[in-house]
PDB file of N, CA, C and O in Angstrom:
ATOM      1  N   UNK A   1       0.771  -1.229  -0.055  1.00  0.00           N
ATOM      2  CA  UNK A   1      -0.026   0.020  -0.014  1.00  0.00           C
ATOM      3  C   UNK A   1       0.870   1.246   0.028  1.00  0.00           C
ATOM      4  O   UNK A   1       1.906   1.299   0.527  1.00  0.00           O
ATOM      5  N   UNK A   2       0.398   2.394  -0.482  1.00  0.00           N
ATOM      6  CA  UNK A   2       0.980   3.517  -0.479  1.00  0.00           C
ATOM      7  C   UNK A   2       0.977   4.374   0.743  1.00  0.00           C
ATOM      8  O   UNK A   2       1.744   5.264   0.884  1.00  0.00           O
ATOM      9  N   UNK A   3       0.154   4.161   1.796  1.00  0.00           N
ATOM     10  CA  UNK A   3       0.219   4.815   2.905  1.00  0.00           C
ATOM     11  C   UNK A   3      -0.619   6.118   2.871  1.00  0.00           C
ATOM     12  O   UNK A   3      -0.418   6.847   3.727  1.00  0.00           O
ATOM     13  N   UNK A   4      -1.417   6.218   1.922  1.00  0.00           N
ATOM     14  CA  UNK A   4      -2.169   7.457   1.685  1.00  0.00           C
ATOM     15  C   UNK A   4      -3.468   7.293   2.414  1.00  0.00           C
ATOM     16  O   UNK A   4      -4.121   6.319   2.319  1.00  0.00           O
ATOM     17  N   UNK A   5      -3.709   8.290   3.306  1.00  0.00           N
ATOM     18  CA  UNK A   5      -5.004   8.155   4.175  1.00  0.00           C
ATOM     19  C   UNK A   5      -6.224   8.070   3.207  1.00  0.00           C
ATOM     20  O   UNK A   5      -6.433   8.535   2.191  1.00  0.00           O
ATOM     21  N   UNK A   6      -7.284   7.316   3.674  1.00  0.00           N
ATOM     22  CA  UNK A   6      -8.362   6.946   2.919  1.00  0.00           C
ATOM     23  C   UNK A   6      -9.203   8.346   2.550  1.00  0.00           C
ATOM     24  O   UNK A   6      -9.896   8.354   1.491  1.00  0.00           O
ATOM     25  N   UNK A   7      -9.071   9.387   3.467  1.00  0.00           N
ATOM     26  CA  UNK A   7      -9.771  10.521   3.090  1.00  0.00           C
ATOM     27  C   UNK A   7      -9.277  11.266   1.749  1.00  0.00           C
ATOM     28  O   UNK A   7      -9.918  12.029   1.280  1.00  0.00           O
ATOM     29  N   UNK A   8      -8.118  10.871   1.287  1.00  0.00           N
ATOM     30  CA  UNK A   8      -7.710  11.352   0.116  1.00  0.00           C
ATOM     31  C   UNK A   8      -7.937  10.565  -1.147  1.00  0.00           C
ATOM     32  O   UNK A   8      -7.294  10.607  -2.221  1.00  0.00           O
ATOM     33  N   UNK A   9      -8.692   9.455  -0.809  1.00  0.00           N
ATOM     34  CA  UNK A   9      -8.925   8.348  -1.980  1.00  0.00           C
ATOM     35  C   UNK A   9      -9.493   8.950  -3.151  1.00  0.00           C
ATOM     36  O   UNK A   9      -9.173   8.500  -4.334  1.00  0.00           O
ATOM     37  N   UNK A  10     -10.282  10.066  -3.049  1.00  0.00           N
ATOM     38  CA  UNK A  10     -10.831  10.657  -4.239  1.00  0.00           C
ATOM     39  C   UNK A  10      -9.862  11.390  -5.234  1.00  0.00           C
ATOM     40  O   UNK A  10     -10.083  11.323  -6.389  1.00  0.00           O
ATOM     41  N   UNK A  11      -8.725  11.924  -4.585  1.00  0.00           N
ATOM     42  CA  UNK A  11      -7.806  12.477  -5.378  1.00  0.00           C
ATOM     43  C   UNK A  11      -6.916  11.327  -6.176  1.00  0.00           C
ATOM     44  O   UNK A  11      -6.509  11.336  -7.332  1.00  0.00           O
ATOM     45  N   UNK A  12      -6.703  10.181  -5.382  1.00  0.00           N
ATOM     46  CA  UNK A  12      -5.881   9.020  -6.154  1.00  0.00           C
ATOM     47  C   UNK A  12      -6.784   8.549  -7.269  1.00  0.00           C
ATOM     48  O   UNK A  12      -6.334   8.097  -8.353  1.00  0.00           O
ATOM     49  N   UNK A  13      -8.170   8.247  -6.944  1.00  0.00           N
ATOM     50  CA  UNK A  13      -9.047   7.981  -8.012  1.00  0.00           C
ATOM     51  C   UNK A  13      -8.975   8.891  -9.259  1.00  0.00           C
ATOM     52  O   UNK A  13      -8.906   8.469 -10.448  1.00  0.00           O
ATOM     53  N   UNK A  14      -8.994  10.271  -9.110  1.00  0.00           N
ATOM     54  CA  UNK A  14      -8.894  11.315 -10.109  1.00  0.00           C
ATOM     55  C   UNK A  14      -7.408  11.168 -10.898  1.00  0.00           C
ATOM     56  O   UNK A  14      -7.531  11.086 -12.110  1.00  0.00           O
ATOM     57  N   UNK A  15      -6.421  10.944 -10.192  1.00  0.00           N
ATOM     58  CA  UNK A  15      -5.265  10.703 -10.700  1.00  0.00           C
ATOM     59  C   UNK A  15      -5.209   9.395 -11.882  1.00  0.00           C
ATOM     60  O   UNK A  15      -4.909   9.492 -12.910  1.00  0.00           O
ATOM     61  N   UNK A  16      -5.737   8.312 -11.227  1.00  0.00           N
ATOM     62  CA  UNK A  16      -5.825   7.055 -12.141  1.00  0.00           C
ATOM     63  C   UNK A  16      -6.792   7.185 -13.118  1.00  0.00           C
ATOM     64  O   UNK A  16      -6.467   6.906 -14.286  1.00  0.00           O
ATOM     65  N   UNK A  17      -7.887   7.670 -12.921  1.00  0.00           N
ATOM     66  CA  UNK A  17      -9.001   7.786 -13.956  1.00  0.00           C
ATOM     67  C   UNK A  17      -8.484   8.829 -15.119  1.00  0.00           C
ATOM     68  O   UNK A  17      -8.505   8.458 -16.230  1.00  0.00           O
ATOM     69  N   UNK A  18      -7.884   9.938 -14.647  1.00  0.00           N
ATOM     70  CA  UNK A  18      -7.363  10.774 -15.797  1.00  0.00           C
ATOM     71  C   UNK A  18      -6.232  10.207 -16.467  1.00  0.00           C
ATOM     72  O   UNK A  18      -6.202  10.441 -17.727  1.00  0.00           O
ATOM     73  N   UNK A  19      -5.385   9.566 -15.888  1.00  0.00           N
ATOM     74  CA  UNK A  19      -4.306   8.954 -16.722  1.00  0.00           C
ATOM     75  C   UNK A  19      -4.745   7.902 -17.627  1.00  0.00           C
ATOM     76  O   UNK A  19      -4.221   7.794 -18.788  1.00  0.00           O
ATOM     77  N   UNK A  20      -5.678   7.120 -17.192  1.00  0.00           N
ATOM     78  CA  UNK A  20      -6.099   6.013 -18.186  1.00  0.00           C
ATOM     79  C   UNK A  20      -6.959   6.546 -19.338  1.00  0.00           C
ATOM     80  O   UNK A  20      -6.597   6.340 -20.423  1.00  0.00           O
ATOM     81  N   UNK A  21      -7.813   7.699 -19.098  1.00  0.00           N
ATOM     82  CA  UNK A  21      -8.495   8.147 -20.091  1.00  0.00           C
ATOM     83  C   UNK A  21      -7.691   8.948 -20.987  1.00  0.00           C
ATOM     84  O   UNK A  21      -7.797   8.924 -22.258  1.00  0.00           O
ATOM     85  N   UNK A  22      -6.758   9.725 -20.607  1.00  0.00           N
ATOM     86  CA  UNK A  22      -5.673  10.506 -21.403  1.00  0.00           C
ATOM     87  C   UNK A  22      -4.900   9.537 -22.328  1.00  0.00           C
ATOM     88  O   UNK A  22      -4.560   9.791 -23.382  1.00  0.00           O
ATOM     89  N   UNK A  23      -4.432   8.496 -21.724  1.00  0.00           N
ATOM     90  CA  UNK A  23      -3.603   7.464 -22.522  1.00  0.00           C
ATOM     91  C   UNK A  23      -4.486   6.992 -23.587  1.00  0.00           C
ATOM     92  O   UNK A  23      -3.829   6.734 -24.717  1.00  0.00           O
ATOM     93  N   UNK A  24      -5.651   6.480 -23.307  1.00  0.00           N
ATOM     94  CA  UNK A  24      -6.358   5.867 -24.364  1.00  0.00           C
ATOM     95  C   UNK A  24      -6.772   6.993 -25.498  1.00  0.00           C
ATOM     96  O   UNK A  24      -6.620   6.702 -26.813  1.00  0.00           O
ATOM     97  N   UNK A  25      -7.126   8.185 -25.058  1.00  0.00           N
ATOM     98  CA  UNK A  25      -7.477   9.250 -26.021  1.00  0.00           C
ATOM     99  C   UNK A  25      -6.149   9.524 -26.833  1.00  0.00           C
ATOM    100  O   UNK A  25      -6.295   9.828 -28.073  1.00  0.00           O
ATOM    101  N   UNK A  26      -5.056   9.724 -26.283  1.00  0.00           N
ATOM    102  CA  UNK A  26      -3.723  10.000 -27.057  1.00  0.00           C
ATOM    103  C   UNK A  26      -3.427   8.846 -27.975  1.00  0.00           C
ATOM    104  O   UNK A  26      -2.870   9.105 -29.023  1.00  0.00           O
ATOM    105  N   UNK A  27      -3.517   7.616 -27.621  1.00  0.00           N
ATOM    106  CA  UNK A  27      -3.367   6.490 -28.470  1.00  0.00           C
ATOM    107  C   UNK A  27      -4.265   6.453 -29.593  1.00  0.00           C
ATOM    108  O   UNK A  27      -3.726   6.352 -30.839  1.00  0.00           O
ATOM    109  N   UNK A  28      -5.440   6.799 -29.513  1.00  0.00           N
ATOM    110  CA  UNK A  28      -6.473   6.960 -30.671  1.00  0.00           C
ATOM    111  C   UNK A  28      -6.016   8.051 -31.424  1.00  0.00           C
ATOM    112  O   UNK A  28      -5.975   7.766 -32.853  1.00  0.00           O
ATOM    113  N   UNK A  29      -5.774   9.269 -31.031  1.00  0.00           N
ATOM    114  CA  UNK A  29      -5.209  10.346 -31.790  1.00  0.00           C
ATOM    115  C   UNK A  29      -3.862  10.066 -32.335  1.00  0.00           C
ATOM    116  O   UNK A  29      -3.808  10.636 -33.542  1.00  0.00           O
ATOM    117  N   UNK A  30      -3.099   9.278 -31.870  1.00  0.00           N
ATOM    118  CA  UNK A  30      -1.768   9.086 -32.499  1.00  0.00           C
ATOM    119  C   UNK A  30      -1.709   7.991 -33.443  1.00  0.00           C
ATOM    120  O   UNK A  30      -0.754   7.819 -34.258  1.00  0.00           O
ATOM    121  N   UNK A  31      -2.710   7.100 -33.532  1.00  0.00           N
ATOM    122  CA  UNK A  31      -2.672   6.056 -34.542  1.00  0.00           C
ATOM    123  C   UNK A  31      -2.354   6.363 -35.875  1.00  0.00           C
ATOM    124  O   UNK A  31      -1.498   5.943 -36.644  1.00  0.00           O
ATOM    125  N   UNK A  32      -3.158   7.426 -36.426  1.00  0.00           N
ATOM    126  CA  UNK A  32      -3.086   7.757 -37.837  1.00  0.00           C
ATOM    127  C   UNK A  32      -1.851   8.781 -38.053  1.00  0.00           C
ATOM    128  O   UNK A  32      -1.512   9.086 -39.255  1.00  0.00           O
ATOM    129  N   UNK A  33      -1.370   9.322 -36.897  1.00  0.00           N
ATOM    130  CA  UNK A  33      -0.322  10.342 -37.122  1.00  0.00           C
ATOM    131  C   UNK A  33       1.035   9.832 -37.529  1.00  0.00           C
ATOM    132  O   UNK A  33       1.922  10.440 -37.976  1.00  0.00           O
ATOM    133  N   UNK A  34       1.320   8.413 -36.957  1.00  0.00           N
ATOM    134  CA  UNK A  34       2.700   8.050 -37.139  1.00  0.00           C
ATOM    135  C   UNK A  34       2.767   6.534 -37.189  1.00  0.00           C
ATOM    136  O   UNK A  34       1.623   5.889 -36.922  1.00  0.00           O
ATOM    137  N   UNK A  35       3.844   5.948 -37.435  1.00  0.00           N
ATOM    138  CA  UNK A  35       3.939   4.442 -37.305  1.00  0.00           C
ATOM    139  C   UNK A  35       5.271   4.138 -36.754  1.00  0.00           C
ATOM    140  O   UNK A  35       6.221   4.880 -36.549  1.00  0.00           O
ATOM    141  N   UNK A  36       5.247   2.867 -36.145  1.00  0.00           N
ATOM    142  CA  UNK A  36       6.603   2.370 -35.497  1.00  0.00           C
ATOM    143  C   UNK A  36       6.880   3.047 -34.248  1.00  0.00           C
ATOM    144  O   UNK A  36       6.133   3.474 -33.410  1.00  0.00           O
ATOM    145  N   UNK A  37       8.262   3.450 -34.252  1.00  0.00           N
ATOM    146  CA  UNK A  37       8.822   3.951 -33.116  1.00  0.00           C
ATOM    147  C   UNK A  37       8.337   5.601 -32.934  1.00  0.00           C
ATOM    148  O   UNK A  37       8.222   6.005 -31.736  1.00  0.00           O
ATOM    149  N   UNK A  38       7.928   6.052 -34.060  1.00  0.00           N
ATOM    150  CA  UNK A  38       7.358   7.348 -33.949  1.00  0.00           C
ATOM    151  C   UNK A  38       6.054   7.420 -33.154  1.00  0.00           C
ATOM    152  O   UNK A  38       5.765   8.511 -32.457  1.00  0.00           O
ATOM    153  N   UNK A  39       5.258   6.384 -33.390  1.00  0.00           N
ATOM    154  CA  UNK A  39       3.963   6.264 -32.691  1.00  0.00           C
ATOM    155  C   UNK A  39       4.228   6.211 -31.130  1.00  0.00           C
ATOM    156  O   UNK A  39       3.617   6.965 -30.524  1.00  0.00           O
ATOM    157  N   UNK A  40       4.998   5.472 -30.610  1.00  0.00           N
ATOM    158  CA  UNK A  40       5.502   5.483 -29.214  1.00  0.00           C
ATOM    159  C   UNK A  40       5.776   6.818 -28.657  1.00  0.00           C
ATOM    160  O   UNK A  40       5.249   7.296 -27.633  1.00  0.00           O
ATOM    161  N   UNK A  41       6.651   7.352 -29.467  1.00  0.00           N
ATOM    162  CA  UNK A  41       7.063   8.750 -28.988  1.00  0.00           C
ATOM    163  C   UNK A  41       5.936   9.820 -29.005  1.00  0.00           C
ATOM    164  O   UNK A  41       5.700  10.489 -28.050  1.00  0.00           O
ATOM    165  N   UNK A  42       5.182   9.876 -30.044  1.00  0.00           N
ATOM    166  CA  UNK A  42       4.164  10.728 -30.168  1.00  0.00           C
ATOM    167  C   UNK A  42       3.057  10.411 -29.115  1.00  0.00           C
ATOM    168  O   UNK A  42       2.419  11.246 -28.374  1.00  0.00           O
ATOM    169  N   UNK A  43       2.841   9.105 -28.897  1.00  0.00           N
ATOM    170  CA  UNK A  43       1.775   8.775 -27.921  1.00  0.00           C
ATOM    171  C   UNK A  43       2.150   9.120 -26.561  1.00  0.00           C
ATOM    172  O   UNK A  43       1.200   9.534 -25.750  1.00  0.00           O
ATOM    173  N   UNK A  44       3.481   8.852 -26.193  1.00  0.00           N
ATOM    174  CA  UNK A  44       3.991   9.120 -24.898  1.00  0.00           C
ATOM    175  C   UNK A  44       3.828  10.700 -24.612  1.00  0.00           C
ATOM    176  O   UNK A  44       3.348  11.193 -23.557  1.00  0.00           O
ATOM    177  N   UNK A  45       4.280  11.531 -25.565  1.00  0.00           N
ATOM    178  CA  UNK A  45       4.109  13.017 -25.432  1.00  0.00           C
ATOM    179  C   UNK A  45       2.763  13.584 -25.249  1.00  0.00           C
ATOM    180  O   UNK A  45       2.320  14.215 -24.465  1.00  0.00           O
ATOM    181  N   UNK A  46       1.881  12.853 -26.224  1.00  0.00           N
ATOM    182  CA  UNK A  46       0.441  13.299 -26.195  1.00  0.00           C
ATOM    183  C   UNK A  46      -0.341  12.910 -24.818  1.00  0.00           C
ATOM    184  O   UNK A  46      -1.098  13.687 -24.349  1.00  0.00           O
ATOM    185  N   UNK A  47      -0.055  11.696 -24.412  1.00  0.00           N
ATOM    186  CA  UNK A  47      -0.547  11.120 -23.336  1.00  0.00           C
ATOM    187  C   UNK A  47      -0.158  12.106 -22.008  1.00  0.00           C
ATOM    188  O   UNK A  47      -1.054  12.341 -21.241  1.00  0.00           O
ATOM    189  N   UNK A  48       1.196  12.379 -21.940  1.00  0.00           N
ATOM    190  CA  UNK A  48       1.538  13.202 -20.786  1.00  0.00           C
ATOM    191  C   UNK A  48       0.857  14.545 -20.784  1.00  0.00           C
ATOM    192  O   UNK A  48       0.361  14.941 -19.737  1.00  0.00           O
ATOM    193  N   UNK A  49       0.866  15.092 -21.934  1.00  0.00           N
ATOM    194  CA  UNK A  49       0.294  16.512 -22.090  1.00  0.00           C
ATOM    195  C   UNK A  49      -1.271  16.329 -21.778  1.00  0.00           C
ATOM    196  O   UNK A  49      -1.749  17.201 -21.049  1.00  0.00           O
ATOM    197  N   UNK A  50      -1.901  15.352 -22.372  1.00  0.00           N
ATOM    198  CA  UNK A  50      -3.412  15.313 -22.079  1.00  0.00           C
ATOM    199  C   UNK A  50      -3.685  15.132 -20.428  1.00  0.00           C
ATOM    200  O   UNK A  50      -4.649  15.555 -19.988  1.00  0.00           O
ATOM    201  N   UNK A  51      -2.772  14.297 -19.893  1.00  0.00           N
ATOM    202  CA  UNK A  51      -2.943  13.863 -18.494  1.00  0.00           C
ATOM    203  C   UNK A  51      -2.753  15.284 -17.531  1.00  0.00           C
ATOM    204  O   UNK A  51      -3.583  15.376 -16.633  1.00  0.00           O
ATOM    205  N   UNK A  52      -1.655  15.965 -17.952  1.00  0.00           N
ATOM    206  CA  UNK A  52      -1.485  17.151 -17.252  1.00  0.00           C
ATOM    207  C   UNK A  52      -2.585  18.072 -17.329  1.00  0.00           C
ATOM    208  O   UNK A  52      -2.909  18.960 -16.274  1.00  0.00           O
ATOM    209  N   UNK A  53      -3.291  18.022 -18.519  1.00  0.00           N
ATOM    210  CA  UNK A  53      -4.417  19.061 -18.572  1.00  0.00           C
ATOM    211  C   UNK A  53      -5.706  18.417 -17.988  1.00  0.00           C
ATOM    212  O   UNK A  53      -6.508  19.240 -17.403  1.00  0.00           O
ATOM    213  N   UNK A  54      -5.919  17.314 -18.106  1.00  0.00           N
ATOM    214  CA  UNK A  54      -7.111  16.582 -17.612  1.00  0.00           C
ATOM    215  C   UNK A  54      -7.127  16.437 -15.996  1.00  0.00           C
ATOM    216  O   UNK A  54      -8.209  16.621 -15.360  1.00  0.00           O
ATOM    217  N   UNK A  55      -5.874  16.120 -15.337  1.00  0.00           N
ATOM    218  CA  UNK A  55      -5.989  15.897 -13.897  1.00  0.00           C
ATOM    219  C   UNK A  55      -6.656  17.112 -13.150  1.00  0.00           C
ATOM    220  O   UNK A  55      -7.532  16.798 -12.335  1.00  0.00           O
ATOM    221  N   UNK A  56      -6.329  18.385 -13.154  1.00  0.00           N
ATOM    222  CA  UNK A  56      -6.917  19.259 -12.520  1.00  0.00           C
ATOM    223  C   UNK A  56      -8.370  19.489 -12.925  1.00  0.00           C
ATOM    224  O   UNK A  56      -9.344  19.754 -11.975  1.00  0.00           O
ATOM    225  N   UNK A  57      -8.738  19.289 -14.082  1.00  0.00           N
ATOM    226  CA  UNK A  57     -10.177  19.259 -14.330  1.00  0.00           C
ATOM    227  C   UNK A  57     -10.944  18.142 -13.762  1.00  0.00           C
ATOM    228  O   UNK A  57     -12.063  18.380 -13.313  1.00  0.00           O
ATOM    229  N   UNK A  58     -10.550  16.960 -13.807  1.00  0.00           N
ATOM    230  CA  UNK A  58     -11.104  15.850 -13.071  1.00  0.00           C
ATOM    231  C   UNK A  58     -11.178  16.232 -11.606  1.00  0.00           C
ATOM    232  O   UNK A  58     -12.357  16.011 -11.026  1.00  0.00           O
ATOM    233  N   UNK A  59     -10.209  16.671 -11.030  1.00  0.00           N
ATOM    234  CA  UNK A  59     -10.331  16.945  -9.634  1.00  0.00           C
ATOM    235  C   UNK A  59     -11.240  18.154  -9.178  1.00  0.00           C
ATOM    236  O   UNK A  59     -12.122  17.849  -8.319  1.00  0.00           O
ATOM    237  N   UNK A  60     -11.189  19.171 -10.132  1.00  0.00           N
ATOM    238  CA  UNK A  60     -12.232  20.204  -9.865  1.00  0.00           C
ATOM    239  C   UNK A  60     -13.753  19.784 -10.161  1.00  0.00           C
ATOM    240  O   UNK A  60     -14.634  20.146  -9.266  1.00  0.00           O
ATOM    241  N   UNK A  61     -13.892  19.060 -11.257  1.00  0.00           N
ATOM    242  CA  UNK A  61     -15.366  18.806 -11.721  1.00  0.00           C
ATOM    243  C   UNK A  61     -16.002  17.515 -11.059  1.00  0.00           C
ATOM    244  O   UNK A  61     -17.156  17.433 -10.999  1.00  0.00           O
ATOM    245  N   UNK A  62     -15.118  16.671 -10.469  1.00  0.00           N
ATOM    246  CA  UNK A  62     -15.681  15.299  -9.952  1.00  0.00           C
ATOM    247  C   UNK A  62     -16.674  15.632  -8.687  1.00  0.00           C
ATOM    248  O   UNK A  62     -17.731  14.845  -8.675  1.00  0.00           O
ATOM    249  N   UNK A  63     -16.506  16.560  -7.790  1.00  0.00           N
ATOM    250  CA  UNK A  63     -17.500  16.812  -6.768  1.00  0.00           C
ATOM    251  C   UNK A  63     -18.694  17.115  -7.335  1.00  0.00           C
ATOM    252  O   UNK A  63     -19.940  16.733  -7.009  1.00  0.00           O
ATOM    253  N   UNK A  64     -18.881  18.133  -8.390  1.00  0.00           N
ATOM    254  CA  UNK A  64     -19.853  18.622  -8.979  1.00  0.00           C
ATOM    255  C   UNK A  64     -20.723  17.541  -9.855  1.00  0.00           C
ATOM    256  O   UNK A  64     -21.974  17.376  -9.641  1.00  0.00           O
ATOM    257  N   UNK A  65     -19.949  16.912 -10.514  1.00  0.00           N
ATOM    258  CA  UNK A  65     -20.516  15.829 -11.277  1.00  0.00           C
ATOM    259  C   UNK A  65     -21.141  14.596 -10.385  1.00  0.00           C
ATOM    260  O   UNK A  65     -22.159  14.101 -10.795  1.00  0.00           O
ATOM    261  N   UNK A  66     -20.553  14.388  -9.309  1.00  0.00           N
ATOM    262  CA  UNK A  66     -21.083  13.387  -8.322  1.00  0.00           C
ATOM    263  C   UNK A  66     -22.413  13.786  -7.899  1.00  0.00           C
ATOM    264  O   UNK A  66     -23.426  13.153  -7.787  1.00  0.00           O
ATOM    265  N   UNK A  67     -22.405  15.225  -7.508  1.00  0.00           N
ATOM    266  CA  UNK A  67     -23.753  15.731  -6.954  1.00  0.00           C
ATOM    267  C   UNK A  67     -24.844  15.666  -8.076  1.00  0.00           C
ATOM    268  O   UNK A  67     -26.042  15.601  -7.808  1.00  0.00           O
ATOM    269  N   UNK A  68     -24.376  16.028  -9.210  1.00  0.00           N
ATOM    270  CA  UNK A  68     -25.316  16.191 -10.459  1.00  0.00           C
ATOM    271  C   UNK A  68     -25.913  14.706 -10.658  1.00  0.00           C
ATOM    272  O   UNK A  68     -27.193  14.727 -10.761  1.00  0.00           O
ATOM    273  N   UNK A  69     -25.066  13.844 -10.673  1.00  0.00           N
ATOM    274  CA  UNK A  69     -25.524  12.447 -10.955  1.00  0.00           C
ATOM    275  C   UNK A  69     -26.521  11.997  -9.883  1.00  0.00           C
ATOM    276  O   UNK A  69     -27.449  11.377 -10.049  1.00  0.00           O
ATOM    277  N   UNK A  70     -26.337  12.420  -8.660  1.00  0.00           N
ATOM    278  CA  UNK A  70     -27.221  12.024  -7.415  1.00  0.00           C
ATOM    279  C   UNK A  70     -28.597  12.796  -7.825  1.00  0.00           C
ATOM    280  O   UNK A  70     -29.603  12.138  -7.448  1.00  0.00           O
ATOM    281  N   UNK A  71     -28.623  14.005  -8.296  1.00  0.00           N
ATOM    282  CA  UNK A  71     -29.851  14.773  -8.538  1.00  0.00           C
ATOM    283  C   UNK A  71     -30.694  14.187  -9.596  1.00  0.00           C
ATOM    284  O   UNK A  71     -31.774  14.235  -9.719  1.00  0.00           O
ATOM    285  N   UNK A  72     -29.781  13.564 -10.625  1.00  0.00           N
ATOM    286  CA  UNK A  72     -30.427  13.169 -11.798  1.00  0.00           C
ATOM    287  C   UNK A  72     -30.984  11.605 -11.752  1.00  0.00           C
ATOM    288  O   UNK A  72     -31.575  11.043 -12.624  1.00  0.00           O
ATOM    289  N   UNK A  73     -30.618  11.064 -10.747  1.00  0.00           N
ATOM    290  CA  UNK A  73     -31.023   9.548 -10.312  1.00  0.00           C
ATOM    291  C   UNK A  73     -31.897   9.424  -9.061  1.00  0.00           C
ATOM    292  O   UNK A  73     -31.845  10.387  -8.178  1.00  0.00           O
ATOM    293  N   UNK A  74     -32.490   8.341  -8.924  1.00  0.00           N
ATOM    294  CA  UNK A  74     -33.412   8.152  -7.864  1.00  0.00           C
ATOM    295  C   UNK A  74     -32.751   6.954  -6.849  1.00  0.00           C
ATOM    296  O   UNK A  74     -31.934   6.073  -7.321  1.00  0.00           O
ATOM    297  N   UNK A  75     -32.833   7.165  -5.609  1.00  0.00           N
ATOM    298  CA  UNK A  75     -32.330   6.163  -4.795  1.00  0.00           C
ATOM    299  C   UNK A  75     -32.943   4.845  -4.860  1.00  0.00           C
ATOM    300  O   UNK A  75     -34.191   4.754  -5.258  1.00  0.00           O
ATOM    301  N   UNK A  76     -32.173   3.855  -4.606  1.00  0.00           N
ATOM    302  CA  UNK A  76     -32.736   2.426  -4.616  1.00  0.00           C
ATOM    303  C   UNK A  76     -33.736   2.300  -3.500  1.00  0.00           C
ATOM    304  O   UNK A  76     -33.486   2.738  -2.373  1.00  0.00           O
ATOM    305  N   UNK A  77     -34.967   1.634  -3.919  1.00  0.00           N
ATOM    306  CA  UNK A  77     -35.854   1.309  -2.922  1.00  0.00           C
ATOM    307  C   UNK A  77     -35.607   0.130  -2.207  1.00  0.00           C
ATOM    308  O   UNK A  77     -35.272  -0.931  -3.015  1.00  0.00           O
ATOM    309  N   UNK A  78     -35.697   0.012  -0.852  1.00  0.00           N
ATOM    310  CA  UNK A  78     -35.426  -1.143  -0.215  1.00  0.00           C
ATOM    311  C   UNK A  78     -36.341  -2.426  -0.782  1.00  0.00           C
ATOM    312  O   UNK A  78     -37.663  -1.897  -0.851  1.00  0.00           O
ATOM    313  N   UNK A  79     -36.009  -3.537  -0.910  1.00  0.00           N
ATOM    314  CA  UNK A  79     -36.885  -4.598  -1.296  1.00  0.00           C
ATOM    315  C   UNK A  79     -37.794  -5.129  -0.217  1.00  0.00           C
ATOM    316  O   UNK A  79     -37.071  -5.372   0.836  1.00  0.00           O
ATOM    317  N   UNK A  80     -38.946  -5.270  -0.337  1.00  0.00           N
ATOM    318  CA  UNK A  80     -39.873  -5.748   0.674  1.00  0.00           C
ATOM    319  C   UNK A  80     -40.030  -7.265   0.593  1.00  0.00           C
ATOM    320  O   UNK A  80     -40.186  -7.878  -0.408  1.00  0.00           O
ATOM    321  N   UNK A  81     -39.691  -7.821   1.687  1.00  0.00           N
ATOM    322  CA  UNK A  81     -39.853  -9.432   1.780  1.00  0.00           C
ATOM    323  C   UNK A  81     -41.212  -9.729   1.749  1.00  0.00           C
ATOM    324  O   UNK A  81     -41.948  -9.358   2.709  1.00  0.00           O
ATOM    325  N   UNK A  82     -41.782 -10.575   0.750  1.00  0.00           N
ATOM    326  CA  UNK A  82     -43.022 -10.984   0.660  1.00  0.00           C
ATOM    327  C   UNK A  82     -43.348 -12.137   1.690  1.00  0.00           C
ATOM    328  O   UNK A  82     -44.686 -12.569   1.789  1.00  0.00           O
ATOM    329  N   UNK A  83     -42.396 -12.679   2.069  1.00  0.00           N
ATOM    330  CA  UNK A  83     -42.302 -13.717   2.764  1.00  0.00           C
ATOM    331  C   UNK A  83     -42.902 -14.275   3.812  1.00  0.00           C
ATOM    332  O   UNK A  83     -43.280 -15.217   4.313  1.00  0.00           O
TER     333      UNK A  83
END
């Protein structure tokens, strides 16, 4: 374990989620742009740049989006046992 307190788990989630999303988006964008070793170089550069841009956005918007999704959905109703 990293020893990060659980109260900071949402920041760790944001780091991981933004890194994965940025890497995938950069790979898709880089496929047609180059081939072979140039693809890897372009992908790494684009991925790092996208991640550095996305991380603060994810951290800033995550609480708002979480509250918005709560407002747009209904809580689960407890199942009544007919039994």
